[in-house]
mmCIF file of C-alpha atoms in Angstrom:
data_model
loop_
_atom_site.group_PDB
_atom_site.id
_atom_site.type_symbol
_atom_site.label_atom_id
_atom_site.label_comp_id
_atom_site.label_asym_id
_atom_site.label_seq_id
_atom_site.Cartn_x
_atom_site.Cartn_y
_atom_site.Cartn_z
ATOM 1 C CA MET A 1 -27.782 -16.529 57.104
ATOM 2 C CA ARG A 2 -24.564 -18.532 56.764
ATOM 3 C CA LYS A 3 -25.921 -20.102 53.615
ATOM 4 C CA ASN A 4 -26.461 -16.688 52.114
ATOM 5 C CA ARG A 5 -22.880 -15.566 52.718
ATOM 6 C CA ARG A 6 -21.760 -18.613 50.878
ATOM 7 C CA GLY A 7 -24.168 -17.837 48.046
ATOM 8 C CA VAL A 8 -22.673 -14.350 47.719
ATOM 9 C CA LEU A 9 -19.180 -15.767 47.722
ATOM 10 C CA VAL A 10 -19.944 -18.297 44.983
ATOM 11 C CA LEU A 11 -21.663 -15.631 42.968
ATOM 12 C CA SER A 12 -18.763 -13.211 43.261
ATOM 13 C CA ILE A 13 -16.343 -15.810 42.122
ATOM 14 C CA LEU A 14 -18.575 -16.737 39.237
ATOM 15 C CA LEU A 15 -18.895 -13.037 38.232
ATOM 16 C CA ALA A 16 -15.100 -12.590 38.452
ATOM 17 C CA LEU A 17 -14.776 -15.421 35.884
ATOM 18 C CA LEU A 18 -16.514 -13.067 33.417
ATOM 19 C CA LEU A 19 -13.589 -10.685 33.451
ATOM 20 C CA THR A 20 -11.496 -13.398 31.879
ATOM 21 C CA ALA A 21 -13.477 -12.756 28.660
ATOM 22 C CA CYS A 22 -11.462 -9.551 28.340
ATOM 23 C CA GLY A 23 -8.748 -10.805 26.055
ATOM 24 C CA ARG A 24 -7.436 -9.701 22.703
ATOM 25 C CA ASN A 25 -9.417 -12.205 20.637
ATOM 26 C CA MET A 26 -11.334 -9.549 18.822
ATOM 27 C CA VAL A 27 -8.048 -7.941 17.945
ATOM 28 C CA GLU A 28 -6.514 -11.178 16.690
ATOM 29 C CA GLN A 29 -9.519 -13.038 15.137
ATOM 30 C CA PRO A 30 -8.928 -16.601 13.902
ATOM 31 C CA VAL A 31 -8.981 -15.542 10.240
ATOM 32 C CA TYR A 32 -6.518 -16.374 7.400
ATOM 33 C CA ARG A 33 -4.626 -13.273 6.301
ATOM 34 C CA SER A 34 -2.391 -13.359 3.126
ATOM 35 C CA TYR A 35 0.963 -13.235 4.859
ATOM 36 C CA ASP A 36 0.317 -15.174 8.084
ATOM 37 C CA VAL A 37 2.341 -18.114 8.946
ATOM 38 C CA ASN A 38 0.290 -21.277 8.712
ATOM 39 C CA PRO A 39 2.108 -24.533 9.677
ATOM 40 C CA TYR A 40 -0.744 -26.684 8.343
ATOM 41 C CA LEU A 41 -0.148 -25.641 4.745
ATOM 42 C CA PRO A 42 2.601 -27.005 2.679
ATOM 43 C CA GLN A 43 4.420 -23.856 2.059
ATOM 44 C CA GLY A 44 4.163 -22.711 5.618
ATOM 45 C CA THR A 45 2.135 -19.489 4.823
ATOM 46 C CA ASN A 46 -1.410 -18.620 3.753
ATOM 47 C CA ALA A 47 -0.014 -17.173 0.568
ATOM 48 C CA HIS A 48 0.442 -19.911 -1.978
ATOM 49 C CA GLN A 49 2.648 -20.205 -4.960
ATOM 50 C CA PRO A 50 0.452 -21.558 -7.750
ATOM 51 C CA PRO A 51 1.386 -25.096 -8.728
ATOM 52 C CA GLU A 52 3.686 -25.321 -11.691
ATOM 53 C CA GLY A 53 1.787 -25.216 -15.091
ATOM 54 C CA THR A 54 -1.120 -23.164 -13.648
ATOM 55 C CA VAL A 55 -2.915 -21.076 -16.299
ATOM 56 C CA SER A 56 -4.265 -17.914 -14.687
ATOM 57 C CA ARG A 57 -7.871 -17.173 -15.526
ATOM 58 C CA GLU A 58 -6.778 -13.591 -16.279
ATOM 59 C CA ARG A 59 -4.092 -14.664 -18.718
ATOM 60 C CA GLY A 60 -4.448 -16.215 -22.019
ATOM 61 C CA ALA A 61 -7.775 -18.090 -21.667
ATOM 62 C CA ILE A 62 -9.925 -15.506 -23.379
ATOM 63 C CA ASP A 63 -7.733 -13.585 -25.695
ATOM 64 C CA PRO A 64 -4.257 -15.057 -26.149
ATOM 65 C CA ALA A 65 -2.980 -12.212 -28.283
ATOM 66 C CA PHE A 66 -4.012 -9.671 -25.698
ATOM 67 C CA PHE A 67 -2.181 -11.370 -22.910
ATOM 68 C CA THR A 68 1.007 -12.443 -24.805
ATOM 69 C CA GLY A 69 1.461 -9.706 -27.467
ATOM 70 C CA GLN A 70 1.543 -12.402 -30.105
ATOM 71 C CA GLY A 71 -0.946 -13.104 -32.698
ATOM 72 C CA GLU A 72 -1.117 -15.759 -35.390
ATOM 73 C CA GLY A 73 1.104 -13.656 -37.612
ATOM 74 C CA GLY A 74 3.769 -12.995 -34.989
ATOM 75 C CA MET A 75 4.107 -10.070 -32.689
ATOM 76 C CA LEU A 76 1.100 -7.557 -32.779
ATOM 77 C CA SER A 77 1.948 -4.516 -34.624
ATOM 78 C CA GLU A 78 -1.053 -2.577 -33.474
ATOM 79 C CA LEU A 79 -2.387 -1.935 -29.898
ATOM 80 C CA PRO A 80 -5.229 -4.200 -29.065
ATOM 81 C CA ILE A 81 -6.794 -1.436 -27.077
ATOM 82 C CA GLU A 82 -8.169 1.895 -28.352
ATOM 83 C CA LEU A 83 -5.340 4.502 -28.139
ATOM 84 C CA THR A 84 -6.698 7.575 -26.312
ATOM 85 C CA THR A 85 -4.903 10.492 -24.587
ATOM 86 C CA GLY A 86 -6.004 8.812 -21.278
ATOM 87 C CA VAL A 87 -4.190 5.592 -22.269
ATOM 88 C CA LEU A 88 -1.083 7.571 -23.239
ATOM 89 C CA GLN A 89 -1.204 9.421 -19.914
ATOM 90 C CA ARG A 90 -1.710 6.202 -17.978
ATOM 91 C CA GLY A 91 1.117 4.648 -19.952
ATOM 92 C CA MET A 92 3.349 7.498 -19.049
ATOM 93 C CA GLU A 93 2.587 7.221 -15.378
ATOM 94 C CA ARG A 94 3.201 3.549 -15.420
ATOM 95 C CA TYR A 95 6.400 3.847 -17.489
ATOM 96 C CA ASN A 96 7.683 6.367 -15.060
ATOM 97 C CA ILE A 97 7.030 4.049 -12.084
ATOM 98 C CA TYR A 98 8.159 0.647 -13.423
ATOM 99 C CA CYS A 99 10.458 1.311 -16.455
ATOM 100 C CA ALA A 100 12.157 4.607 -15.845
ATOM 101 C CA PRO A 101 14.347 3.250 -12.939
ATOM 102 C CA CYS A 102 16.394 1.492 -15.640
ATOM 103 C CA HIS A 103 15.245 2.763 -18.987
ATOM 104 C CA ASN A 104 15.229 6.429 -17.790
ATOM 105 C CA TYR A 105 12.451 8.852 -18.228
ATOM 106 C CA ASN A 106 13.461 9.650 -21.794
ATOM 107 C CA GLY A 107 14.235 6.032 -22.702
ATOM 108 C CA ASP A 108 17.927 6.269 -23.281
ATOM 109 C CA GLY A 109 18.597 3.416 -20.805
ATOM 110 C CA ARG A 110 20.633 5.409 -18.216
ATOM 111 C CA GLY A 111 18.148 5.283 -15.363
ATOM 112 C CA VAL A 112 19.082 5.523 -11.716
ATOM 113 C CA VAL A 113 19.472 1.763 -11.176
ATOM 114 C CA VAL A 114 21.879 1.565 -14.189
ATOM 115 C CA GLN A 115 23.872 4.347 -12.607
ATOM 116 C CA ARG A 116 24.126 2.000 -9.626
ATOM 117 C CA GLY A 117 25.573 -0.907 -11.472
ATOM 118 C CA PHE A 118 22.795 -2.507 -13.466
ATOM 119 C CA PRO A 119 24.052 -3.382 -17.006
ATOM 120 C CA GLN A 120 22.785 -0.583 -19.341
ATOM 121 C CA PRO A 121 19.829 -1.753 -21.526
ATOM 122 C CA ALA A 122 19.571 -0.763 -25.173
ATOM 123 C CA SER A 123 18.188 2.776 -25.784
ATOM 124 C CA LEU A 124 14.529 2.674 -26.938
ATOM 125 C CA HIS A 125 15.665 5.061 -29.616
ATOM 126 C CA GLU A 126 17.934 2.818 -31.547
ATOM 127 C CA PRO A 127 16.792 1.774 -35.048
ATOM 128 C CA ARG A 128 16.179 -1.983 -34.134
ATOM 129 C CA LEU A 129 13.694 -0.861 -31.387
ATOM 130 C CA ARG A 130 12.155 1.975 -33.373
ATOM 131 C CA ASP A 131 11.268 -0.752 -36.013
ATOM 132 C CA ALA A 132 10.116 -3.361 -33.544
ATOM 133 C CA ASP A 133 6.387 -4.198 -33.266
ATOM 134 C CA VAL A 134 4.415 -2.781 -30.320
ATOM 135 C CA GLY A 135 3.803 -6.491 -29.337
ATOM 136 C CA TYR A 136 7.480 -6.955 -28.937
ATOM 137 C CA PHE A 137 7.616 -4.406 -26.030
ATOM 138 C CA PHE A 138 4.554 -6.034 -24.535
ATOM 139 C CA ASN A 139 6.106 -9.442 -24.769
ATOM 140 C CA ALA A 140 9.346 -8.195 -23.121
ATOM 141 C CA MET A 141 7.392 -6.778 -20.153
ATOM 142 C CA THR A 142 5.357 -9.883 -19.697
ATOM 143 C CA ASN A 143 8.117 -12.474 -20.003
ATOM 144 C CA GLY A 144 11.206 -10.488 -19.228
ATOM 145 C CA PHE A 145 14.119 -10.025 -21.636
ATOM 146 C CA GLY A 146 17.728 -10.708 -21.088
ATOM 147 C CA ARG A 147 18.579 -9.526 -17.617
ATOM 148 C CA MET A 148 15.243 -7.724 -17.257
ATOM 149 C CA TYR A 149 12.762 -9.760 -15.020
ATOM 150 C CA PRO A 150 9.138 -10.171 -16.154
ATOM 151 C CA TYR A 151 6.847 -7.369 -15.085
ATOM 152 C CA ASP A 152 3.638 -9.401 -14.961
ATOM 153 C CA ARG A 153 2.772 -7.673 -11.598
ATOM 154 C CA VAL A 154 1.747 -4.806 -13.872
ATOM 155 C CA PRO A 155 -1.726 -5.607 -15.219
ATOM 156 C CA ALA A 156 -1.881 -6.480 -19.031
ATOM 157 C CA GLU A 157 -4.033 -3.268 -19.707
ATOM 158 C CA ASP A 158 -1.219 -1.103 -18.251
ATOM 159 C CA ARG A 159 1.434 -3.025 -20.109
ATOM 160 C CA TRP A 160 -0.226 -2.186 -23.346
ATOM 161 C CA ALA A 161 -0.651 1.484 -22.300
ATOM 162 C CA ILE A 162 3.126 1.444 -21.504
ATOM 163 C CA ALA A 163 3.857 -0.106 -24.967
ATOM 164 C CA GLY A 164 1.794 2.779 -26.465
ATOM 165 C CA TYR A 165 3.695 5.349 -24.482
ATOM 166 C CA ILE A 166 7.063 3.919 -25.569
ATOM 167 C CA ARG A 167 5.966 4.642 -29.198
ATOM 168 C CA ALA A 168 5.247 8.268 -28.125
ATOM 169 C CA LEU A 169 8.623 8.377 -26.443
ATOM 170 C CA GLN A 170 10.320 7.155 -29.619
ATOM 171 C CA LEU A 171 8.514 9.732 -31.709
ATOM 172 C CA SER A 172 9.485 12.476 -29.267
ATOM 173 C CA GLN A 173 13.224 11.975 -29.810
ATOM 174 C CA TYR A 174 12.953 12.427 -33.515
ATOM 175 C CA GLY A 175 10.687 15.447 -33.717
ATOM 176 C CA THR A 176 11.227 18.305 -36.103
ATOM 177 C CA PRO A 177 9.859 21.805 -35.816
ATOM 178 C CA GLU A 178 7.369 20.956 -38.533
ATOM 179 C CA ASP A 179 5.710 18.386 -36.182
ATOM 180 C CA VAL A 180 4.644 21.180 -33.844
ATOM 181 C CA PRO A 181 1.071 22.113 -34.540
ATOM 182 C CA ALA A 182 0.540 25.465 -36.126
ATOM 183 C CA GLU A 183 -1.413 26.835 -33.277
ATOM 184 C CA VAL A 184 1.453 26.136 -30.783
ATOM 185 C CA GLN A 185 4.129 28.798 -30.656
ATOM 186 C CA LEU A 186 7.449 26.973 -30.871
ATOM 187 C CA GLU A 187 9.285 29.939 -29.178
ATOM 188 C CA SER A 188 6.938 29.592 -26.145
ATOM 189 C CA LEU A 189 7.928 25.780 -25.939
ATOM 190 C CA ILE A 190 11.601 26.642 -26.176
ATOM 191 C CA GLN A 191 11.180 29.323 -23.469
ATOM 192 C CA ALA A 192 9.262 26.850 -21.341
ATOM 193 C CA GLU A 193 12.072 24.390 -21.572
ATOM 194 C CA ALA A 194 14.676 27.049 -20.740
ATOM 195 C CA ASP A 195 12.697 28.093 -17.663
ATOM 196 C CA ARG A 196 12.570 24.534 -16.434
ATOM 197 C CA MET B 1 -40.108 -17.772 58.665
ATOM 198 C CA PRO B 2 -36.593 -16.359 59.299
ATOM 199 C CA ASN B 3 -35.440 -13.432 57.191
ATOM 200 C CA LEU B 4 -33.931 -14.653 53.923
ATOM 201 C CA PHE B 5 -31.543 -11.669 53.836
ATOM 202 C CA PRO B 6 -29.570 -10.204 56.661
ATOM 203 C CA ARG B 7 -30.621 -6.520 57.581
ATOM 204 C CA ASN B 8 -27.418 -5.044 56.185
ATOM 205 C CA SER B 9 -28.213 -6.390 52.773
ATOM 206 C CA ASN B 10 -30.345 -3.213 52.230
ATOM 207 C CA SER B 11 -27.211 -1.186 52.050
ATOM 208 C CA PHE B 12 -25.872 -3.585 49.572
ATOM 209 C CA LEU B 13 -27.771 -1.856 46.734
ATOM 210 C CA TRP B 14 -26.407 1.597 47.592
ATOM 211 C CA TRP B 15 -22.862 0.156 47.852
ATOM 212 C CA THR B 16 -23.290 -1.450 44.329
ATOM 213 C CA ILE B 17 -24.536 1.753 42.813
ATOM 214 C CA GLY B 18 -21.890 3.816 44.437
ATOM 215 C CA LEU B 19 -18.910 1.546 43.720
ATOM 216 C CA GLY B 20 -20.313 0.728 40.362
ATOM 217 C CA GLY B 21 -20.432 4.488 39.437
ATOM 218 C CA VAL B 22 -16.866 5.041 40.732
ATOM 219 C CA PHE B 23 -15.740 1.913 38.762
ATOM 220 C CA VAL B 24 -17.381 3.287 35.482
ATOM 221 C CA VAL B 25 -15.742 6.715 36.005
ATOM 222 C CA LEU B 26 -12.320 5.253 36.755
ATOM 223 C CA LEU B 27 -12.554 2.862 33.693
ATOM 224 C CA ILE B 28 -13.464 5.726 31.271
ATOM 225 C CA THR B 29 -10.785 8.024 32.556
ATOM 226 C CA GLY B 30 -8.285 5.205 32.738
ATOM 227 C CA LEU B 31 -8.898 4.104 29.243
ATOM 228 C CA THR B 32 -8.680 7.609 27.880
ATOM 229 C CA VAL B 33 -5.439 8.337 29.740
ATOM 230 C CA PHE B 34 -4.074 4.959 28.454
ATOM 231 C CA ALA B 35 -5.148 5.699 24.924
ATOM 232 C CA ARG B 36 -3.598 9.217 24.972
ATOM 233 C CA THR B 37 -0.390 8.275 26.609
ATOM 234 C CA HIS B 38 0.324 4.715 25.432
ATOM 235 C CA ASN B 39 3.282 4.985 23.097
ATOM 236 C CA ASN B 40 1.888 2.588 20.619
ATOM 237 C CA GLN B 41 5.265 1.861 19.153
ATOM 238 C CA VAL B 42 5.182 5.134 17.337
ATOM 239 C CA GLY B 43 8.723 5.986 16.263
ATOM 240 C CA VAL B 44 10.187 2.564 17.385
ATOM 241 C CA PRO B 45 11.936 1.002 14.444
ATOM 242 C CA VAL B 46 10.787 -2.630 13.920
ATOM 243 C CA GLU B 47 13.780 -5.059 13.342
ATOM 244 C CA GLN B 48 13.680 -6.706 10.007
ATOM 245 C CA PRO B 49 15.587 -9.714 8.586
ATOM 246 C CA VAL B 50 17.095 -7.563 5.812
ATOM 247 C CA ALA B 51 18.471 -4.099 6.553
ATOM 248 C CA PHE B 52 16.221 -2.547 3.807
ATOM 249 C CA SER B 53 16.486 1.233 3.648
ATOM 250 C CA HIS B 54 13.645 3.263 2.338
ATOM 251 C CA SER B 55 15.708 6.439 2.338
ATOM 252 C CA LEU B 56 18.047 4.884 -0.250
ATOM 253 C CA HIS B 57 15.395 3.261 -2.569
ATOM 254 C CA ALA B 58 12.493 5.700 -2.275
ATOM 255 C CA GLY B 59 14.636 8.768 -1.277
ATOM 256 C CA SER B 60 17.984 9.066 -2.972
ATOM 257 C CA MET B 61 16.989 6.776 -5.894
ATOM 258 C CA GLY B 62 13.476 8.176 -6.123
ATOM 259 C CA LEU B 63 11.667 4.912 -6.866
ATOM 260 C CA ASP B 64 7.938 5.295 -6.692
ATOM 261 C CA CYS B 65 6.212 3.472 -3.828
ATOM 262 C CA ARG B 66 4.237 1.445 -6.311
ATOM 263 C CA TYR B 67 7.294 0.002 -7.853
ATOM 264 C CA CYS B 68 7.227 -2.494 -5.018
ATOM 265 C CA HIS B 69 3.954 -1.892 -3.289
ATOM 266 C CA THR B 70 2.152 -2.584 -6.448
ATOM 267 C CA THR B 71 -1.299 -3.475 -5.123
ATOM 268 C CA VAL B 72 -1.880 -0.434 -3.084
ATOM 269 C CA GLU B 73 -4.165 1.188 -5.652
ATOM 270 C CA THR B 74 -6.310 -1.918 -6.250
ATOM 271 C CA SER B 75 -6.327 -3.893 -3.007
ATOM 272 C CA ASN B 76 -7.276 -3.353 0.602
ATOM 273 C CA PHE B 77 -3.738 -4.401 1.353
ATOM 274 C CA ALA B 78 -0.460 -2.755 0.206
ATOM 275 C CA ASN B 79 1.551 -5.738 -0.648
ATOM 276 C CA VAL B 80 5.006 -6.391 0.762
ATOM 277 C CA PRO B 81 7.089 -7.074 -2.338
ATOM 278 C CA ALA B 82 7.960 -10.614 -3.387
ATOM 279 C CA THR B 83 11.580 -11.610 -3.254
ATOM 280 C CA GLU B 84 11.457 -11.557 -7.085
ATOM 281 C CA THR B 85 10.851 -7.746 -6.989
ATOM 282 C CA CYS B 86 14.138 -7.320 -4.952
ATOM 283 C CA MET B 87 15.938 -9.543 -7.496
ATOM 284 C CA THR B 88 14.763 -7.553 -10.465
ATOM 285 C CA CYS B 89 17.701 -5.345 -9.651
ATOM 286 C CA HIS B 90 19.649 -7.225 -7.180
ATOM 287 C CA SER B 91 20.320 -10.191 -9.676
ATOM 288 C CA GLN B 92 22.832 -7.656 -11.014
ATOM 289 C CA VAL B 93 23.359 -4.888 -8.525
ATOM 290 C CA ARG B 94 25.436 -5.607 -5.282
ATOM 291 C CA VAL B 95 24.983 -9.269 -5.793
ATOM 292 C CA ASN B 96 27.637 -10.389 -3.292
ATOM 293 C CA SER B 97 26.707 -7.874 -0.516
ATOM 294 C CA PRO B 98 26.404 -9.692 2.786
ATOM 295 C CA GLN B 99 23.308 -7.476 3.468
ATOM 296 C CA LEU B 100 21.509 -9.204 0.694
ATOM 297 C CA ALA B 101 22.445 -12.751 1.726
ATOM 298 C CA VAL B 102 19.008 -13.315 3.144
ATOM 299 C CA VAL B 103 17.323 -12.193 -0.059
ATOM 300 C CA GLN B 104 19.576 -14.345 -2.228
ATOM 301 C CA GLU B 105 18.798 -17.342 0.067
ATOM 302 C CA SER B 106 15.097 -16.726 -0.138
ATOM 303 C CA TRP B 107 15.345 -16.655 -3.949
ATOM 304 C CA ASP B 108 17.388 -19.799 -4.157
ATOM 305 C CA THR B 109 15.214 -21.798 -1.849
ATOM 306 C CA GLY B 110 11.830 -20.295 -2.669
ATOM 307 C CA THR B 111 11.079 -19.501 0.856
ATOM 308 C CA PRO B 112 9.583 -16.156 1.527
ATOM 309 C CA ILE B 113 11.470 -13.597 3.603
ATOM 310 C CA ALA B 114 9.819 -13.339 7.032
ATOM 311 C CA TRP B 115 9.385 -9.571 7.281
ATOM 312 C CA ASN B 116 8.072 -8.332 10.508
ATOM 313 C CA ARG B 117 4.836 -6.386 10.531
ATOM 314 C CA VAL B 118 5.074 -2.638 11.313
ATOM 315 C CA HIS B 119 1.352 -1.675 11.101
ATOM 316 C CA ASP B 120 -1.087 -4.177 12.470
ATOM 317 C CA MET B 121 -4.680 -3.012 12.383
ATOM 318 C CA PRO B 122 -6.955 -4.864 14.908
ATOM 319 C CA ASP B 123 -9.196 -7.432 13.070
ATOM 320 C CA PHE B 124 -12.260 -5.496 14.004
ATOM 321 C CA VAL B 125 -11.286 -2.676 11.887
ATOM 322 C CA PHE B 126 -12.055 -2.831 8.210
ATOM 323 C CA PHE B 127 -9.378 -0.813 6.412
ATOM 324 C CA ASP B 128 -8.848 -0.566 2.632
ATOM 325 C CA HIS B 129 -5.671 1.218 1.094
ATOM 326 C CA SER B 130 -7.200 1.449 -2.312
ATOM 327 C CA ILE B 131 -10.050 3.742 -1.357
ATOM 328 C CA HIS B 132 -7.852 6.038 0.667
ATOM 329 C CA VAL B 133 -5.327 6.427 -2.252
ATOM 330 C CA ALA B 134 -8.228 6.961 -4.701
ATOM 331 C CA LYS B 135 -9.790 9.715 -2.687
ATOM 332 C CA GLY B 136 -6.652 11.768 -2.237
ATOM 333 C CA VAL B 137 -5.122 10.654 1.044
ATOM 334 C CA GLY B 138 -1.343 10.774 0.613
ATOM 335 C CA CYS B 139 1.095 7.940 1.596
ATOM 336 C CA SER B 140 2.967 10.367 3.805
ATOM 337 C CA ASP B 141 -0.212 11.570 5.534
ATOM 338 C CA CYS B 142 -0.265 8.324 7.464
ATOM 339 C CA HIS B 143 3.209 6.781 7.011
ATOM 340 C CA GLY B 144 5.212 9.897 7.468
ATOM 341 C CA PRO B 145 8.425 10.745 5.374
ATOM 342 C CA VAL B 146 9.201 7.149 4.574
ATOM 343 C CA HIS B 147 11.594 8.342 1.802
ATOM 344 C CA GLN B 148 13.809 9.693 4.528
ATOM 345 C CA MET B 149 13.578 6.727 6.941
ATOM 346 C CA GLU B 150 16.407 4.359 7.272
ATOM 347 C CA GLY B 151 14.522 1.685 9.167
ATOM 348 C CA MET B 152 10.677 1.362 9.287
ATOM 349 C CA TRP B 153 8.403 2.415 12.152
ATOM 350 C CA LYS B 154 4.881 3.599 12.716
ATOM 351 C CA ASN B 155 4.830 7.223 12.299
ATOM 352 C CA GLU B 156 1.396 7.812 13.690
ATOM 353 C CA PRO B 157 -0.493 6.307 16.657
ATOM 354 C CA MET B 158 -3.204 4.721 14.340
ATOM 355 C CA THR B 159 -5.773 4.968 17.147
ATOM 356 C CA MET B 160 -9.339 5.543 16.469
ATOM 357 C CA GLY B 161 -9.078 9.113 17.635
ATOM 358 C CA TRP B 162 -6.325 9.658 15.063
ATOM 359 C CA CYS B 163 -8.347 8.122 12.208
ATOM 360 C CA LEU B 164 -11.283 10.273 13.087
ATOM 361 C CA GLU B 165 -9.346 13.493 12.867
ATOM 362 C CA CYS B 166 -9.487 13.014 9.084
ATOM 363 C CA HIS B 167 -12.764 11.109 8.963
ATOM 364 C CA LYS B 168 -14.467 14.031 10.645
ATOM 365 C CA SER B 169 -12.842 16.792 8.573
ATOM 366 C CA PRO B 170 -11.319 15.301 5.504
ATOM 367 C CA GLU B 171 -10.996 18.775 3.815
ATOM 368 C CA ASP B 172 -8.114 19.440 6.252
ATOM 369 C CA TYR B 173 -5.937 16.639 4.704
ATOM 370 C CA LEU B 174 -6.941 15.692 1.255
ATOM 371 C CA ARG B 175 -4.563 16.187 -1.762
ATOM 372 C CA PRO B 176 -5.189 16.143 -5.526
ATOM 373 C CA ARG B 177 -5.058 12.551 -6.675
ATOM 374 C CA SER B 178 -1.858 13.431 -8.722
ATOM 375 C CA GLU B 179 0.043 14.171 -5.555
ATOM 376 C CA VAL B 180 -0.849 11.147 -3.416
ATOM 377 C CA PHE B 181 2.394 9.426 -4.098
ATOM 378 C CA ASN B 182 4.489 12.536 -3.849
ATOM 379 C CA MET B 183 6.486 12.199 -0.639
ATOM 380 C CA ASP B 184 7.645 15.905 -0.585
ATOM 381 C CA TYR B 185 4.101 17.205 -0.765
ATOM 382 C CA THR B 186 3.164 20.088 1.598
ATOM 383 C CA ARG B 187 -0.413 21.294 2.089
ATOM 384 C CA PRO B 188 -1.020 24.656 0.374
ATOM 385 C CA ARG B 189 -2.124 27.653 2.232
ATOM 386 C CA ASN B 190 -5.696 27.387 0.870
ATOM 387 C CA GLN B 191 -5.902 23.803 2.086
ATOM 388 C CA VAL B 192 -9.464 24.245 3.455
ATOM 389 C CA GLU B 193 -10.839 25.572 0.072
ATOM 390 C CA LEU B 194 -8.849 22.978 -1.929
ATOM 391 C CA GLY B 195 -9.897 20.193 0.346
ATOM 392 C CA ALA B 196 -13.536 21.236 0.276
ATOM 393 C CA GLN B 197 -13.324 21.270 -3.509
ATOM 394 C CA LEU B 198 -11.692 17.676 -3.526
ATOM 395 C CA VAL B 199 -14.389 16.428 -1.208
ATOM 396 C CA GLN B 200 -16.916 17.472 -3.736
ATOM 397 C CA ASP B 201 -14.935 16.350 -6.823
ATOM 398 C CA TYR B 202 -14.104 12.944 -5.364
ATOM 399 C CA HIS B 203 -17.753 12.388 -4.068
ATOM 400 C CA ILE B 204 -16.665 11.904 -0.460
ATOM 401 C CA ASP B 205 -19.772 11.419 1.638
ATOM 402 C CA THR B 206 -18.918 13.353 4.810
ATOM 403 C CA GLU B 207 -22.114 12.140 6.477
ATOM 404 C CA LYS B 208 -20.963 8.447 6.223
ATOM 405 C CA LEU B 209 -17.364 8.970 6.884
ATOM 406 C CA PRO B 210 -17.356 9.425 10.699
ATOM 407 C CA GLN B 211 -20.046 6.728 11.257
ATOM 408 C CA CYS B 212 -19.126 3.623 13.347
ATOM 409 C CA TRP B 213 -20.014 1.189 10.571
ATOM 410 C CA THR B 214 -17.689 2.814 8.109
ATOM 411 C CA CYS B 215 -14.831 0.951 9.624
ATOM 412 C CA HIS B 216 -16.440 -1.509 12.082
ATOM 413 C CA ARG B 217 -18.520 -3.861 10.078
#
């Protein structure tokens, strides 16, 4: 009889130990997440800077011209991707996200960041840039230009789409009434602009 | 042979069943009450090494979320911008501001800024930003009016019950893809019809959506 009591006691203590498994170890699993601090790695975090001189597999290895904007004869003068309405629309969307803060939505270089003290960039509509090759813009986005930092966080396809859209922007500022297709009523466009 | 168990051990079974039942009921009620009332850090600003203001950058200046959180459309994780992204403008704008000293130091030394995490999903939840953005869940649906927020805090409890509100009836919440990053978006009056249409157009499988294994893999 006394032995049993002791047995029950021992068993209860053992069962109580099971409760200690209720921790947060499923919430915080021992996995490496991008931004975690990691004292065992040289840079102190799981996210690494690539060693100097690293060539990205995405960049350059397969088609250098596509990833630099430069071919054997200098800057590419044609888009290396097929120009479709979809590409232009994508270019517009990406331009408005990444470029418009400085270059402004219409490309005149008076964007909201410039209004807050960033030196004003050249207007995309000045003759020098109207004559520039499309690869020139791609190259500026990829490597930066003057005070402009590189925008290689924007994927290469999108940078080409933006370059294509810059061409459309440039065209837009020098339009004449004759450029409007016959089936579009010019008056209705002017009215729409006035309503806006 | 003496009895192995004392006589009163017969009642032990009933005690176990009774107390066990009470325990289970208390546990379930307790957890529910806890989950409903636990404040979960909602609305509590998280202190950061740099006094970054979303209301200035995304509000008054109107920068798109993706200018900094570039990977949100392609990755499970919406990146915190690299110091380089800050310096894109702040190499020229407000260079000597004491508020930016930490950014400048990070840039000079190549040491990342140690931002403090605001939203931390438990590791047993599989969450992917890109799919939500692609299917018409707006930034502000989960993160609130970030473009009006000076500091940064969790705007929603991010509990499983909260996730399921939308996973059970996505048509009440979805927007057209073109409006996902519009911080001032308000749901139209015909949300239910629009939402049902979007569920179809975006091929959202409403059978799968509320299943356990959609998020717990």
